[in-house]
Amino acid sequence: MTSRAVQRILIIGAGFEGWLTAAKLARAFDTRAVDVAVCAAAGASAWDRLYTIQPWHPQDSLRAIGINDLLLVQYHEALYSLGADLSLPCAMPNGSVWPYGPVGIEYSGIAFHHHWTCEQAHARAFFDYSPATRAIQRAAFAPPAPRNAIGTLQHEIARHVDIDGVTATLRQTALDAGVERWPGTFETADYAQESRRIAGITVNGEQRSADLYIDCSGPLRVLSGRAKSWTQATGAAPLSVRTDLRPHTAPHTPCHSVQGDESGWRVVVPLQTQDVVLKLATDGGNGRLLTPGRSQRLWQDNHVAIGFSGWHTLPILPLQMLLLTHCIDRLIALMPGVDCAPGETLEFNQLMARDIDEALALQLLLEHARTQGKLPGSGDSIGNQSLDERIALFRKRGWVVDTDGALIDANDWIKTMMLLGIHPQQADAMTGRMSQEQRRQMLDNLDKHIAMVVDQFPTLHNYMLAAIAAGDTASGQKDRS
Amino acid sequence: MQAQTKKVVIVGGGTAGWMTAAAICSAIPRQRIVVELVESSTIGIIGVGEATLPHLKRFNDNIGIDEAQFMSETSATFKLGIEFVNWGRIGDSYIHPFGGYGAPLANLDFHQLWRKYADDAQIDDIGGFSLPIVAAYQDRFEMPADDPADLRASYGYAYQLDSSKYGVFLRRHAEARGVKRTEGIVVAVDKDNANGNITSIVLDDGQRISGDLFIDCSGMRALLIGDELGVDYESWSHWLPCDRAVAVQSEKADTLPPYTRATADAAGWRWRIPLRHRTGNGHVYASAFTDDDAATDALLEHLDRPTLGDPRQLRFATGKRRVMWHNNCVAIGLSGGFLEPLESTSIYLIQIAITRLVELFPHGDNWEEEQSEYNRLLDLEFDRVRDFLILHYHATERADTPFWDYVRTMPIPDSLTEKLELFRARGRVAQYRQGLFLEPSWLAVLLGQRVLPNHYDQRVDLIDGAQLRGKLLNLKEQTQTTAAAMPDHAQFLDRFCPIKGNFAA
């Protein structure tokens, strides 16, 4: 049986998540064929600043809807970043930087960390084989490009942006594309009898209905709270969230800083003139409560939870934005008919659960180091069996368990394990296919090449000056045209 | 920390045994491993899988095998896919190609664009948009191009080979790299009473061979994993009811198609695999629905050339061991599981088992984590292949025999039901990265067997219809033209890997 295509989509929540979703839907489906409307939900943008770090990648969400880097640099305080600088209440033998992009190069079909494990007495520190780490140490920056790739080793970047400004631009982009803005604020949702299907919602006392409802109300979970139960990540405690802005004073380095201690996390994300400070406290405080975990089913019947209404991850690494982008893209790729057939719903929920759980597991490692003040030792349990097994396999032989997710890759796990000093005790047996001399030469050459490439990077300060000037030029040309 | 040297004992030669031996000795340095393979020339081998999948090329490349030499010595031909005849309905045929269909447009998968015109007589055959399919039907072949922009980069290839010769070839390769072969029949197995590990095997001449890790390649007998360690076999015969096969070789045919054919029969299906010196034929059937004589008659009746030798009967049970790695024993090949040869998966499942074993090759004395991960990964492979195979039987409109009526109406795994529901709604294919058969394969069988999505992605309608139709027709023409310019398969083989000597039998 054929069900009619979805023609009316209502997004509840007019914050960053809501407007990004609206703009992407409008771009994908054309508002002449599908009506997309946004209505506000009180407090929906409470956590927008947790999206300050925007990972840059080829399928970049913002660029895809016409918000390019020049615009971000010129109007939205954008500052480029190459990684995170972590401080934890425990020794970190491999330095403190979690760089974006891979560390080292696969040789002879064997991942780099195995080669490093064989030669750690001879080699430099593990993260020195990341161009991003070396650039952060020099406060230098260059965007990824073929000219600064070292074989297959290419660093990755993120942008820190003024999220309020970006949200305003997204709103205008969406409205220009034909998205409708409903006046007033969401009040209630009416559910069909004996089902969890939404029959309509009330906005400012007026009844509205749609084929598909998207909950972007963030921590309020105005639709999801009733219908979808929450699965808290094993081993992670709730944290209260507060965000502040302060003037930026120190010279810029291309990274954000993360400090974890017994009181919680403090994340400082520099912009061009300000710092966004995110405080996650264990004492409850007076902020909203972030409970690491996810809704059991993000999509149920005709309503989907996107963003903080569907999952909570810690803003230590920029995973929340990656999840948000994946989630919207998947919704577009799996857009059902009006009957919201279970096939698409199930596929969406399974794929998202896999990715969210991976992101949570990765962060749980860092959370453990923060709360326990020590790294997971051999034989230690961190209260999550599958994660314990993953740590044991990595520690034993550098093996990264692949759970078939699309978001977190082996490099992310390797970087996190190595950052926390979880070193493989034994390298892959196939490393024996290279002689010690060959491997040392490979490491030395790689070291030289990285140094040579990173030496060419300008300082972040100079790069930003040039980028702002280019933005001025570009906007000037635009004005003239 | 330096790992201690491990002694690996492989019980059983044949394709699984020698592939394992060749791979282990190629991947792991000799100072860390000693490999001994025990086989008896008096015990026949089943020689599974004359037809293979594209992954075998990578396996061969990784262990340093020269492709042309390998093809010459195994009388191999190239394979661009598998043709399925009479599966959806009697009279239907389609090829499951080693490549995709068409090209995406505006971020939309090709099959979504195609679905809009599935009733258009000039576009309705999606096979016309697949270069490997078009080339295969014209008996043409050439190596795929390296440039991704070239249409000829849109496919991969596998081999159709004489598996008994492949075993011999691998044996020579492995022995040259230090694998010790011992002739003998295993008559007893010694175990450590404390932990249940195998400590040694005893041969019929009294020789006792000890080892650290034992690999059971003894085929369906499962001498170690089954008889000695008692690991249960999980039967999937309720989903895959074919449990017997009869095989016979016939003289070489006039043409040399670069594909294997699987023709549905009354209670199973018949295979036809063209090699350079002969054709391999067989009939896989369900004994609950037909008998051996009728199956043999059906096989012989459909041969287009005289037979070479007598038909050979085989029995099997589809399913797998509850775990493939138990204590210090790993089951590889038929001892670990068997999913009938419909999609040429036997050699692939051996290959992936070996690859995972090499990756997780145990260090030290505690192997629990490795075992657990290995078994998880192999379970995933088997489960996903299983669903794909069941699809061939279940997605049929045939009800002309009790066998087809049964498979058409039988309950299927939930995981497959979910995939079918997803596809039927709007043509979406369940996404996963790990596993053998990915989206193009699912599409080939679903569409080939008339599982047409009820609708297509609504974004397709955002593209101008006339423009889209024109693009599809251009693409089809380009596919036809590119295929027509490819060399004849037999001529390509003669140039690439000439065979010297007599091909008779």
PDB file of N, CA, C and O in Angstrom, chain B residues 147 186 291 403 467:
ATOM      1  N   ASP B 147      40.573   5.027 -12.504  1.00  0.00           N
ATOM      2  CA  ASP B 147      40.011   6.367 -12.371  1.00  0.00           C
ATOM      3  C   ASP B 147      38.537   6.268 -11.959  1.00  0.00           C
ATOM      4  O   ASP B 147      37.710   5.765 -12.713  1.00  0.00           O
ATOM      5  N   VAL B 186      43.746 -38.339  12.072  1.00  0.00           N
ATOM      6  CA  VAL B 186      43.644 -38.106  13.512  1.00  0.00           C
ATOM      7  C   VAL B 186      42.805 -39.227  14.128  1.00  0.00           C
ATOM      8  O   VAL B 186      41.660 -39.458  13.722  1.00  0.00           O
ATOM      9  N   ASP B 291      13.915 -36.513  -3.874  1.00  0.00           N
ATOM     10  CA  ASP B 291      14.884 -37.539  -3.484  1.00  0.00           C
ATOM     11  C   ASP B 291      16.135 -37.452  -4.345  1.00  0.00           C
ATOM     12  O   ASP B 291      16.177 -36.719  -5.337  1.00  0.00           O
ATOM     13  N   PHE B 403       7.958 -27.132  -2.344  1.00  0.00           N
ATOM     14  CA  PHE B 403       9.176 -26.478  -1.849  1.00  0.00           C
ATOM     15  C   PHE B 403       9.039 -24.957  -1.936  1.00  0.00           C
ATOM     16  O   PHE B 403       9.265 -24.240  -0.961  1.00  0.00           O
ATOM     17  N   GLN B 467      13.987  15.970 -17.952  1.00  0.00           N
ATOM     18  CA  GLN B 467      15.452  16.038 -17.859  1.00  0.00           C
ATOM     19  C   GLN B 467      16.009  14.756 -17.225  1.00  0.00           C
ATOM     20  O   GLN B 467      16.991  14.185 -17.699  1.00  0.00           O
TER      21      GLN B 467
END
